[in-house]
Amino acid sequence: MNPSDRPGNRDDEQIVLSSVDEFLAWGKEHSLFYLLFATACCGIELMQAGGPRYDVDRLGMIPRATPRQADLMIVAGTITHKMASRVRTLWEQMTEPRWVVSMGSCANSGGPFSKWSYSVLNGIDKYVPVDVYIPGCPPRPEALIDGVMALRDRVRRYRTLGERDTTPHVVAGHDAPFGGHCKVPDFGKPPEGKA
Amino acid sequence: MSGFGYAVDTFAAWLAGGEPGWLAVSVAVLAVWVLPLMLLVFPVAALGQILERKIAAAIQRRVGPNSAGLDGPLRFGFRLMLFFLPRERQDRVFKAFCNFPPVRSILLVSRRLGLGQLAADGIKMLGKEDIVPAGADGMVFRLAPYLALAGAFLPFCVVPFGQHLVMLETEVSALFAVAVSGIVVVALKMAGWGSGSKWSLLGGMRAVAQLVSYEIPIGLAVGGAVLWSGSMDLHAIVGQQYEPGVFSLLGWNALQTPFLAVLMVVFFVAGLAECQRSPFDMAEAESELVSGFNTEYSGLRWGLFAMAEYTEMLLVGALLATLFLGGYQSPIGEEWICSLAPWLEVPIHVALLGAKVVAVYLLMMWIRWTLPRYRVDQVMRLAWLVLVPLCLVSLFGIALTLLAAGGTEPGEPFGRVAARPRAALGWLGHLVGWAIPVAVGAWLVVMAKKKHGQVHPALQRLTGGRS
Amino acid sequence: MKALAFDAIATAVQARFPAVLVQKADNGQMALRVPKASIVDVAHFLRTDAQLAFDGLSDLTAFDTLKYPSTPPQDDICVVYVLFSYTHRHKVLLKVHAERAACDVPTVSGEWPAALYFEREVWDLFGVRFVGHPSLRRIMTPDDWEGHPLRKDYLYPATYNGVAHLRDGQHFEAAPPRSGGPL
């Protein structure tokens, strides 16, 4: 079923409230403060996404150090069994409405550690509900931004009184090197005489 | 006279049609002062948060918020206006309106400037879950943000915005401003203690230690201006700085003696610390204390704390301008502005004060995004071992200058402010008054360099540098 | 300051403790094999002797000799001490073998406090019980973890905290690919 057709989510059911709700969702969509934490190399890409080249602040996203003030948890990196319960605690400390993005193979499924490591959790979705999965090891910042755009579609459909859309969304097309359909910046040829 | 200033008195008398009673005065205070002041201060403080994000982006060579425009609120407005139409028709009308070329350009520019970001952040905070942690002291926890905002807002009562625009005219308004802003200390402590969280508690303790320490240099700096002007009334201090003629800025306190200029810098630095701004943002140091005293606050309560911080920045700017930079006076041609009709003179004066405040505001943001954070013991050392001695020396210097002047001359009457006696320095006195302290200061630096071969070790320690 | 070669260090130690043997690994790495019971005395001697003065414990780790290509086959846990002297700028390796079943070694945290954390790690991952350690708790894995993961006969838990170790459709087919060779 299309999520926007779920009971309570159809905008023509509620005339006045749906307009207000739409406006509230617009605010939420443009002001996704993300929780500032990273556990592995995906975190480097996450930091890069906040830097001058990619600048997620354009989308109204700034990092917050405390879960109480964050809307979005980007699980960036390998989560071990020991860390998983802490991630769960952080998620519980976040205030509703809250969203979770699983960034990179480790957070999605355990990645390279999924089978032959005794300590790595095989996917953060075993502990917290994930809205968007971003494949890649690690995903480039473009892929992260693509995932955020996918999440924003979901936030736009969020209705305070409606049923929450919980179907996991997987951002496709980033399995290829340098993130699938994302345009790789052309830096030109490397200078002569260098490896 | 009610003691609430000319504007309130006139309005209350007009309301009551004679001698105003307490009700008329209360209504007049609300209508003439509290409401306009809130409408003036709070939007500027809120805009400051977006301005700060844009400035940070510019300093870090980023773009900053540029996706939230005015189209969201506009769509909401259309939905309300066209409530009788089905949604598809509403959407169609809205799209047609947005595609109208002038509207389209305006919307695009608003997006580029991130004008909708403020609305988006505010709406989001409104919709966030309001959590009071299980271990929190509910009452204290809930009260703290309002108290912080009140402490930051109340001192605006005594800041003169123009000839007739002072809410509360008292003989001790400088003291009032410093004392009332002390409420913020209590509020931060309440937030830290009431949250029932160790990060909040540590952040609150740091905030209190820092704020209490920096109130001393602030008090001494205010004391310097008070000593020079011979009055604790902020409006009288503004009047004292009036200088007829073209170059009215020659009358400003900061240009009277080097000691007052030093006190102005001290006031600014201590003001940065009072606002918990970088490089003194010990109370919110993310790398050490998750988010300091506001760790457990979510949604609108956290928004109030942010608002209090920006309001306090405005307050520091307003007090700095009032005490040292001639208040609402123009740097040139103040005499001419004073002779204008009130309907023209009042907005000009408010705009001039606003310009000075915004200049200080922007300087604070520039500093925040440029300098790294001090360590907590360095912050304390700066207050007690540098700023306080500097203030004491400057106070002593001001007293000496006043003594050396050997008498007073009648000052200029300034609008409704009565003429006050000024130190009879004359142009030669001003020259000597600047030359001697500057020469002594330069001599001290040279001697210190000669003795240690370099900058004095104390200065090196302060700046964290090595020889 | 006079840096000593391995032979000189070995001679000095063996003069005092005849039971200490010199051991050469396959890759040519020289080490002193110390009997389990005398490790604290040897450590004290190495640290306090003026010529040796090993004032730093650079590392304390272990490896499992099970499946180690040696005759006769062995299954000891070997604890390795990497010592460094900041005074003389020389270093030495000590090895202590502990039986798999009764795996206990006296602690050297009395000599080098740095050993406190190292020994907790070796206990956690190899199950070597350091006798006399003031607080021998797990440090890497969660407190309620079962087994010591870096032992070569360690079996992965099917679930931890209610979470299965393998995702749906995953299963162990064969031994994980290893490049082979000692260590």
PDB file of N, CA, C and O in Angstrom, chain A residues 11 18-20 22-24 26-28 30-31 33 50-52 55 57-62 64-66 68-71 95-97 152, chain B residues 53 60-67 69 72-73 75-76 79 87 116-117 120-121 123-124 128-129 131 290-291 294-298 302:
ATOM      1  N   ASP A  11      -4.763  13.261   2.918  1.00  0.00           N
ATOM      2  CA  ASP A  11      -4.932  14.639   3.336  1.00  0.00           C
ATOM      3  C   ASP A  11      -6.365  15.122   3.221  1.00  0.00           C
ATOM      4  O   ASP A  11      -6.751  16.064   3.902  1.00  0.00           O
ATOM      5  N   SER A  18      -4.940  18.933   8.213  1.00  0.00           N
ATOM      6  CA  SER A  18      -3.956  18.473   7.256  1.00  0.00           C
ATOM      7  C   SER A  18      -3.138  19.634   6.719  1.00  0.00           C
ATOM      8  O   SER A  18      -1.955  19.482   6.442  1.00  0.00           O
ATOM      9  N   SER A  19      -3.750  20.811   6.605  1.00  0.00           N
ATOM     10  CA  SER A  19      -2.978  21.970   6.159  1.00  0.00           C
ATOM     11  C   SER A  19      -1.919  22.334   7.182  1.00  0.00           C
ATOM     12  O   SER A  19      -0.768  22.601   6.846  1.00  0.00           O
ATOM     13  N   VAL A  20      -2.337  22.349   8.469  1.00  0.00           N
ATOM     14  CA  VAL A  20      -1.384  22.657   9.533  1.00  0.00           C
ATOM     15  C   VAL A  20      -0.283  21.605   9.561  1.00  0.00           C
ATOM     16  O   VAL A  20       0.908  21.919   9.645  1.00  0.00           O
ATOM     17  N   GLU A  22       0.747  19.748   7.175  1.00  0.00           N
ATOM     18  CA  GLU A  22       1.627  19.906   6.025  1.00  0.00           C
ATOM     19  C   GLU A  22       2.673  20.981   6.297  1.00  0.00           C
ATOM     20  O   GLU A  22       3.857  20.826   5.994  1.00  0.00           O
ATOM     21  N   PHE A  23       2.227  22.052   6.943  1.00  0.00           N
ATOM     22  CA  PHE A  23       3.136  23.153   7.269  1.00  0.00           C
ATOM     23  C   PHE A  23       4.173  22.685   8.289  1.00  0.00           C
ATOM     24  O   PHE A  23       5.372  22.957   8.170  1.00  0.00           O
ATOM     25  N   LEU A  24       3.706  21.953   9.316  1.00  0.00           N
ATOM     26  CA  LEU A  24       4.638  21.420  10.321  1.00  0.00           C
ATOM     27  C   LEU A  24       5.666  20.502   9.660  1.00  0.00           C
ATOM     28  O   LEU A  24       6.856  20.546   9.962  1.00  0.00           O
ATOM     29  N   TRP A  26       6.660  20.641   6.653  1.00  0.00           N
ATOM     30  CA  TRP A  26       7.596  21.461   5.888  1.00  0.00           C
ATOM     31  C   TRP A  26       8.730  21.936   6.801  1.00  0.00           C
ATOM     32  O   TRP A  26       9.910  21.896   6.438  1.00  0.00           O
ATOM     33  N   GLY A  27       8.370  22.357   8.035  1.00  0.00           N
ATOM     34  CA  GLY A  27       9.399  22.793   8.978  1.00  0.00           C
ATOM     35  C   GLY A  27      10.341  21.670   9.333  1.00  0.00           C
ATOM     36  O   GLY A  27      11.558  21.840   9.336  1.00  0.00           O
ATOM     37  N   LYS A  28       9.779  20.506   9.607  1.00  0.00           N
ATOM     38  CA  LYS A  28      10.613  19.364   9.983  1.00  0.00           C
ATOM     39  C   LYS A  28      11.547  18.989   8.851  1.00  0.00           C
ATOM     40  O   LYS A  28      12.703  18.646   9.056  1.00  0.00           O
ATOM     41  N   HIS A  30      12.849  20.833   6.578  1.00  0.00           N
ATOM     42  CA  HIS A  30      13.935  21.762   6.304  1.00  0.00           C
ATOM     43  C   HIS A  30      14.826  21.992   7.512  1.00  0.00           C
ATOM     44  O   HIS A  30      15.689  22.860   7.477  1.00  0.00           O
ATOM     45  N   SER A  31      14.613  21.276   8.579  1.00  0.00           N
ATOM     46  CA  SER A  31      15.403  21.534   9.772  1.00  0.00           C
ATOM     47  C   SER A  31      15.749  20.220  10.461  1.00  0.00           C
ATOM     48  O   SER A  31      15.407  19.995  11.609  1.00  0.00           O
ATOM     49  N   PHE A  33      18.146  18.402  12.296  1.00  0.00           N
ATOM     50  CA  PHE A  33      19.413  18.471  13.035  1.00  0.00           C
ATOM     51  C   PHE A  33      19.868  17.039  13.302  1.00  0.00           C
ATOM     52  O   PHE A  33      19.090  16.240  13.806  1.00  0.00           O
ATOM     53  N   GLY A  50      29.513  17.639   5.964  1.00  0.00           N
ATOM     54  CA  GLY A  50      29.243  18.924   6.603  1.00  0.00           C
ATOM     55  C   GLY A  50      30.241  19.995   6.219  1.00  0.00           C
ATOM     56  O   GLY A  50      30.085  21.145   6.601  1.00  0.00           O
ATOM     57  N   GLY A  51      31.275  19.618   5.474  1.00  0.00           N
ATOM     58  CA  GLY A  51      32.328  20.569   5.130  1.00  0.00           C
ATOM     59  C   GLY A  51      31.970  21.436   3.937  1.00  0.00           C
ATOM     60  O   GLY A  51      30.861  21.354   3.403  1.00  0.00           O
ATOM     61  N   PRO A  52      32.899  22.267   3.521  1.00  0.00           N
ATOM     62  CA  PRO A  52      32.598  23.255   2.489  1.00  0.00           C
ATOM     63  C   PRO A  52      32.203  22.651   1.149  1.00  0.00           C
ATOM     64  O   PRO A  52      31.437  23.238   0.410  1.00  0.00           O
ATOM     65  N   ASP A  55      28.497  20.442   2.236  1.00  0.00           N
ATOM     66  CA  ASP A  55      27.730  21.414   3.013  1.00  0.00           C
ATOM     67  C   ASP A  55      26.255  21.068   3.203  1.00  0.00           C
ATOM     68  O   ASP A  55      25.377  21.642   2.565  1.00  0.00           O
ATOM     69  N   ASP A  57      24.564  21.875   5.525  1.00  0.00           N
ATOM     70  CA  ASP A  57      23.888  23.020   6.144  1.00  0.00           C
ATOM     71  C   ASP A  57      22.971  23.706   5.131  1.00  0.00           C
ATOM     72  O   ASP A  57      22.014  24.373   5.502  1.00  0.00           O
ATOM     73  N   ARG A  58      23.246  23.528   3.842  1.00  0.00           N
ATOM     74  CA  ARG A  58      22.355  24.061   2.804  1.00  0.00           C
ATOM     75  C   ARG A  58      20.947  23.528   2.985  1.00  0.00           C
ATOM     76  O   ARG A  58      19.964  24.210   2.723  1.00  0.00           O
ATOM     77  N   LEU A  59      20.855  22.267   3.418  1.00  0.00           N
ATOM     78  CA  LEU A  59      19.548  21.636   3.595  1.00  0.00           C
ATOM     79  C   LEU A  59      18.996  21.897   4.990  1.00  0.00           C
ATOM     80  O   LEU A  59      18.037  21.262   5.413  1.00  0.00           O
ATOM     81  N   GLY A  60      19.634  22.800   5.726  1.00  0.00           N
ATOM     82  CA  GLY A  60      19.175  23.093   7.081  1.00  0.00           C
ATOM     83  C   GLY A  60      19.635  22.077   8.103  1.00  0.00           C
ATOM     84  O   GLY A  60      19.090  22.023   9.197  1.00  0.00           O
ATOM     85  N   MET A  61      20.636  21.276   7.762  1.00  0.00           N
ATOM     86  CA  MET A  61      21.098  20.247   8.699  1.00  0.00           C
ATOM     87  C   MET A  61      22.338  20.728   9.432  1.00  0.00           C
ATOM     88  O   MET A  61      23.350  21.022   8.813  1.00  0.00           O
ATOM     89  N   ILE A  62      22.248  20.817  10.758  1.00  0.00           N
ATOM     90  CA  ILE A  62      23.450  21.112  11.534  1.00  0.00           C
ATOM     91  C   ILE A  62      23.582  20.043  12.608  1.00  0.00           C
ATOM     92  O   ILE A  62      22.589  19.461  13.036  1.00  0.00           O
ATOM     93  N   ARG A  64      23.996  18.378  16.233  1.00  0.00           N
ATOM     94  CA  ARG A  64      23.744  18.701  17.641  1.00  0.00           C
ATOM     95  C   ARG A  64      24.439  17.640  18.478  1.00  0.00           C
ATOM     96  O   ARG A  64      24.418  16.457  18.127  1.00  0.00           O
ATOM     97  N   ALA A  65      25.024  18.065  19.582  1.00  0.00           N
ATOM     98  CA  ALA A  65      25.787  17.121  20.388  1.00  0.00           C
ATOM     99  C   ALA A  65      24.891  16.296  21.299  1.00  0.00           C
ATOM    100  O   ALA A  65      25.274  15.225  21.732  1.00  0.00           O
ATOM    101  N   THR A  66      23.716  16.797  21.611  1.00  0.00           N
ATOM    102  CA  THR A  66      22.864  16.078  22.546  1.00  0.00           C
ATOM    103  C   THR A  66      21.651  15.485  21.833  1.00  0.00           C
ATOM    104  O   THR A  66      21.047  16.148  20.990  1.00  0.00           O
ATOM    105  N   ARG A  68      18.734  15.016  22.749  1.00  0.00           N
ATOM    106  CA  ARG A  68      17.457  15.684  23.018  1.00  0.00           C
ATOM    107  C   ARG A  68      17.121  16.691  21.933  1.00  0.00           C
ATOM    108  O   ARG A  68      15.962  16.984  21.695  1.00  0.00           O
ATOM    109  N   GLN A  69      18.113  17.290  21.327  1.00  0.00           N
ATOM    110  CA  GLN A  69      17.865  18.357  20.367  1.00  0.00           C
ATOM    111  C   GLN A  69      18.036  17.884  18.938  1.00  0.00           C
ATOM    112  O   GLN A  69      18.013  18.685  18.023  1.00  0.00           O
ATOM    113  N   ALA A  70      18.225  16.569  18.741  1.00  0.00           N
ATOM    114  CA  ALA A  70      18.464  16.059  17.392  1.00  0.00           C
ATOM    115  C   ALA A  70      17.195  15.435  16.836  1.00  0.00           C
ATOM    116  O   ALA A  70      16.358  14.916  17.573  1.00  0.00           O
ATOM    117  N   ASP A  71      17.041  15.521  15.507  1.00  0.00           N
ATOM    118  CA  ASP A  71      15.894  14.906  14.846  1.00  0.00           C
ATOM    119  C   ASP A  71      16.300  13.648  14.113  1.00  0.00           C
ATOM    120  O   ASP A  71      15.479  12.806  13.820  1.00  0.00           O
ATOM    121  N   THR A  95      14.110  12.972  20.910  1.00  0.00           N
ATOM    122  CA  THR A  95      12.714  13.356  21.066  1.00  0.00           C
ATOM    123  C   THR A  95      11.964  13.099  19.766  1.00  0.00           C
ATOM    124  O   THR A  95      12.492  13.283  18.690  1.00  0.00           O
ATOM    125  N   GLU A  96      10.718  12.692  19.906  1.00  0.00           N
ATOM    126  CA  GLU A  96       9.867  12.478  18.727  1.00  0.00           C
ATOM    127  C   GLU A  96       9.546  13.811  18.073  1.00  0.00           C
ATOM    128  O   GLU A  96       9.398  14.811  18.785  1.00  0.00           O
ATOM    129  N   PRO A  97       9.360  13.879  16.790  1.00  0.00           N
ATOM    130  CA  PRO A  97       9.595  12.833  15.792  1.00  0.00           C
ATOM    131  C   PRO A  97      11.085  12.678  15.493  1.00  0.00           C
ATOM    132  O   PRO A  97      11.796  13.655  15.416  1.00  0.00           O
ATOM    133  N   ARG A 152      13.918  13.080   3.330  1.00  0.00           N
ATOM    134  CA  ARG A 152      13.087  14.292   3.325  1.00  0.00           C
ATOM    135  C   ARG A 152      11.742  14.028   2.660  1.00  0.00           C
ATOM    136  O   ARG A 152      10.727  14.603   3.064  1.00  0.00           O
TER     137      ARG A 152
ATOM    138  N   ARG B  53      24.394  31.483  11.220  1.00  0.00           N
ATOM    139  CA  ARG B  53      24.668  30.323  10.361  1.00  0.00           C
ATOM    140  C   ARG B  53      25.201  30.760   9.013  1.00  0.00           C
ATOM    141  O   ARG B  53      26.072  30.118   8.436  1.00  0.00           O
ATOM    142  N   GLN B  60      33.624  29.768   6.804  1.00  0.00           N
ATOM    143  CA  GLN B  60      34.148  28.444   6.490  1.00  0.00           C
ATOM    144  C   GLN B  60      34.065  28.136   4.994  1.00  0.00           C
ATOM    145  O   GLN B  60      34.191  26.979   4.601  1.00  0.00           O
ATOM    146  N   ARG B  61      33.819  29.131   4.177  1.00  0.00           N
ATOM    147  CA  ARG B  61      33.713  28.999   2.724  1.00  0.00           C
ATOM    148  C   ARG B  61      32.637  27.981   2.351  1.00  0.00           C
ATOM    149  O   ARG B  61      32.844  27.132   1.484  1.00  0.00           O
ATOM    150  N   ARG B  62      31.523  28.027   3.036  1.00  0.00           N
ATOM    151  CA  ARG B  62      30.374  27.211   2.670  1.00  0.00           C
ATOM    152  C   ARG B  62      29.291  28.133   2.129  1.00  0.00           C
ATOM    153  O   ARG B  62      29.518  29.334   1.982  1.00  0.00           O
ATOM    154  N   VAL B  63      28.131  27.563   1.854  1.00  0.00           N
ATOM    155  CA  VAL B  63      27.034  28.365   1.343  1.00  0.00           C
ATOM    156  C   VAL B  63      26.056  28.712   2.464  1.00  0.00           C
ATOM    157  O   VAL B  63      25.518  29.800   2.512  1.00  0.00           O
ATOM    158  N   GLY B  64      25.853  27.776   3.371  1.00  0.00           N
ATOM    159  CA  GLY B  64      24.895  28.023   4.434  1.00  0.00           C
ATOM    160  C   GLY B  64      23.498  27.659   3.994  1.00  0.00           C
ATOM    161  O   GLY B  64      23.292  27.233   2.863  1.00  0.00           O
ATOM    162  N   PRO B  65      22.498  27.823   4.879  1.00  0.00           N
ATOM    163  CA  PRO B  65      21.145  27.387   4.559  1.00  0.00           C
ATOM    164  C   PRO B  65      20.655  28.050   3.284  1.00  0.00           C
ATOM    165  O   PRO B  65      20.636  29.272   3.199  1.00  0.00           O
ATOM    166  N   ASN B  66      20.285  27.275   2.284  1.00  0.00           N
ATOM    167  CA  ASN B  66      19.740  27.889   1.072  1.00  0.00           C
ATOM    168  C   ASN B  66      18.649  27.036   0.435  1.00  0.00           C
ATOM    169  O   ASN B  66      18.400  27.128  -0.742  1.00  0.00           O
ATOM    170  N   SER B  67      18.037  26.158   1.217  1.00  0.00           N
ATOM    171  CA  SER B  67      16.963  25.377   0.608  1.00  0.00           C
ATOM    172  C   SER B  67      15.603  25.766   1.152  1.00  0.00           C
ATOM    173  O   SER B  67      14.600  25.551   0.492  1.00  0.00           O
ATOM    174  N   GLY B  69      12.941  28.306   1.704  1.00  0.00           N
ATOM    175  CA  GLY B  69      12.551  29.653   1.301  1.00  0.00           C
ATOM    176  C   GLY B  69      11.240  30.045   1.935  1.00  0.00           C
ATOM    177  O   GLY B  69      10.823  29.469   2.943  1.00  0.00           O
ATOM    178  N   GLY B  72       7.164  27.581   1.761  1.00  0.00           N
ATOM    179  CA  GLY B  72       6.432  26.758   2.720  1.00  0.00           C
ATOM    180  C   GLY B  72       5.352  27.551   3.439  1.00  0.00           C
ATOM    181  O   GLY B  72       4.168  27.194   3.390  1.00  0.00           O
ATOM    182  N   PRO B  73       5.748  28.654   4.126  1.00  0.00           N
ATOM    183  CA  PRO B  73       4.723  29.471   4.786  1.00  0.00           C
ATOM    184  C   PRO B  73       3.690  29.993   3.798  1.00  0.00           C
ATOM    185  O   PRO B  73       2.505  30.079   4.124  1.00  0.00           O
ATOM    186  N   ARG B  75       2.624  28.597   1.015  1.00  0.00           N
ATOM    187  CA  ARG B  75       1.682  27.525   0.673  1.00  0.00           C
ATOM    188  C   ARG B  75       0.640  27.361   1.778  1.00  0.00           C
ATOM    189  O   ARG B  75      -0.551  27.197   1.524  1.00  0.00           O
ATOM    190  N   PHE B  76       1.117  27.454   3.037  1.00  0.00           N
ATOM    191  CA  PHE B  76       0.206  27.353   4.176  1.00  0.00           C
ATOM    192  C   PHE B  76      -0.814  28.482   4.128  1.00  0.00           C
ATOM    193  O   PHE B  76      -2.021  28.266   4.318  1.00  0.00           O
ATOM    194  N   ARG B  79      -3.374  27.713   1.529  1.00  0.00           N
ATOM    195  CA  ARG B  79      -4.301  26.674   1.994  1.00  0.00           C
ATOM    196  C   ARG B  79      -5.371  27.294   2.899  1.00  0.00           C
ATOM    197  O   ARG B  79      -6.545  26.932   2.809  1.00  0.00           O
ATOM    198  N   ARG B  87      -8.046  20.254  -2.522  1.00  0.00           N
ATOM    199  CA  ARG B  87      -6.591  20.415  -2.429  1.00  0.00           C
ATOM    200  C   ARG B  87      -5.935  20.568  -3.795  1.00  0.00           C
ATOM    201  O   ARG B  87      -4.988  21.349  -3.943  1.00  0.00           O
ATOM    202  N   GLY B 116      13.594  31.211   4.887  1.00  0.00           N
ATOM    203  CA  GLY B 116      12.616  30.335   5.520  1.00  0.00           C
ATOM    204  C   GLY B 116      13.211  29.485   6.626  1.00  0.00           C
ATOM    205  O   GLY B 116      12.485  28.802   7.346  1.00  0.00           O
ATOM    206  N   GLN B 117      14.526  29.501   6.741  1.00  0.00           N
ATOM    207  CA  GLN B 117      15.183  28.619   7.714  1.00  0.00           C
ATOM    208  C   GLN B 117      14.712  28.897   9.135  1.00  0.00           C
ATOM    209  O   GLN B 117      14.483  27.987   9.922  1.00  0.00           O
ATOM    210  N   ALA B 120      11.366  27.447   9.581  1.00  0.00           N
ATOM    211  CA  ALA B 120      11.433  25.988   9.636  1.00  0.00           C
ATOM    212  C   ALA B 120      11.936  25.528  11.000  1.00  0.00           C
ATOM    213  O   ALA B 120      11.362  24.626  11.614  1.00  0.00           O
ATOM    214  N   ASP B 121      13.026  26.156  11.493  1.00  0.00           N
ATOM    215  CA  ASP B 121      13.565  25.762  12.799  1.00  0.00           C
ATOM    216  C   ASP B 121      12.532  25.974  13.892  1.00  0.00           C
ATOM    217  O   ASP B 121      12.331  25.117  14.759  1.00  0.00           O
ATOM    218  N   ILE B 123       9.218  26.125  13.652  1.00  0.00           N
ATOM    219  CA  ILE B 123       8.098  25.194  13.531  1.00  0.00           C
ATOM    220  C   ILE B 123       8.502  23.817  14.013  1.00  0.00           C
ATOM    221  O   ILE B 123       7.767  23.131  14.722  1.00  0.00           O
ATOM    222  N   LYS B 124       9.718  23.431  13.636  1.00  0.00           N
ATOM    223  CA  LYS B 124      10.173  22.109  14.055  1.00  0.00           C
ATOM    224  C   LYS B 124      10.256  22.035  15.585  1.00  0.00           C
ATOM    225  O   LYS B 124       9.822  21.062  16.194  1.00  0.00           O
ATOM    226  N   LYS B 128       8.391  19.455  18.389  1.00  0.00           N
ATOM    227  CA  LYS B 128       9.202  18.423  19.031  1.00  0.00           C
ATOM    228  C   LYS B 128       8.588  17.993  20.359  1.00  0.00           C
ATOM    229  O   LYS B 128       7.913  18.768  21.037  1.00  0.00           O
ATOM    230  N   GLU B 129       8.877  16.732  20.696  1.00  0.00           N
ATOM    231  CA  GLU B 129       8.413  16.195  21.974  1.00  0.00           C
ATOM    232  C   GLU B 129       9.073  16.976  23.106  1.00  0.00           C
ATOM    233  O   GLU B 129      10.245  17.322  23.031  1.00  0.00           O
ATOM    234  N   ILE B 131      10.400  16.820  26.633  1.00  0.00           N
ATOM    235  CA  ILE B 131      10.804  15.810  27.608  1.00  0.00           C
ATOM    236  C   ILE B 131      11.276  16.476  28.892  1.00  0.00           C
ATOM    237  O   ILE B 131      12.093  17.391  28.862  1.00  0.00           O
ATOM    238  N   VAL B 290      28.530  17.277  26.969  1.00  0.00           N
ATOM    239  CA  VAL B 290      27.716  17.078  25.759  1.00  0.00           C
ATOM    240  C   VAL B 290      27.186  18.391  25.172  1.00  0.00           C
ATOM    241  O   VAL B 290      27.557  18.794  24.087  1.00  0.00           O
ATOM    242  N   SER B 291      26.345  19.066  25.951  1.00  0.00           N
ATOM    243  CA  SER B 291      25.951  20.398  25.495  1.00  0.00           C
ATOM    244  C   SER B 291      25.816  21.324  26.692  1.00  0.00           C
ATOM    245  O   SER B 291      25.118  22.323  26.642  1.00  0.00           O
ATOM    246  N   ASN B 294      22.270  22.930  28.861  1.00  0.00           N
ATOM    247  CA  ASN B 294      21.034  22.664  28.121  1.00  0.00           C
ATOM    248  C   ASN B 294      21.007  21.267  27.498  1.00  0.00           C
ATOM    249  O   ASN B 294      20.230  21.015  26.583  1.00  0.00           O
ATOM    250  N   THR B 295      21.842  20.351  28.030  1.00  0.00           N
ATOM    251  CA  THR B 295      21.892  18.999  27.464  1.00  0.00           C
ATOM    252  C   THR B 295      20.525  18.333  27.448  1.00  0.00           C
ATOM    253  O   THR B 295      20.155  17.664  26.484  1.00  0.00           O
ATOM    254  N   GLU B 296      19.754  18.492  28.503  1.00  0.00           N
ATOM    255  CA  GLU B 296      18.494  17.757  28.631  1.00  0.00           C
ATOM    256  C   GLU B 296      17.307  18.517  28.072  1.00  0.00           C
ATOM    257  O   GLU B 296      16.180  18.050  28.154  1.00  0.00           O
ATOM    258  N   TYR B 297      17.531  19.697  27.535  1.00  0.00           N
ATOM    259  CA  TYR B 297      16.407  20.495  27.046  1.00  0.00           C
ATOM    260  C   TYR B 297      16.141  20.182  25.591  1.00  0.00           C
ATOM    261  O   TYR B 297      17.049  20.084  24.783  1.00  0.00           O
ATOM    262  N   SER B 298      14.859  20.032  25.258  1.00  0.00           N
ATOM    263  CA  SER B 298      14.513  19.758  23.873  1.00  0.00           C
ATOM    264  C   SER B 298      13.476  20.774  23.425  1.00  0.00           C
ATOM    265  O   SER B 298      12.886  21.483  24.234  1.00  0.00           O
ATOM    266  N   TRP B 302      14.643  24.586  24.723  1.00  0.00           N
ATOM    267  CA  TRP B 302      15.997  24.824  24.253  1.00  0.00           C
ATOM    268  C   TRP B 302      16.036  26.086  23.386  1.00  0.00           C
ATOM    269  O   TRP B 302      16.963  26.897  23.469  1.00  0.00           O
TER     270      TRP B 302
END
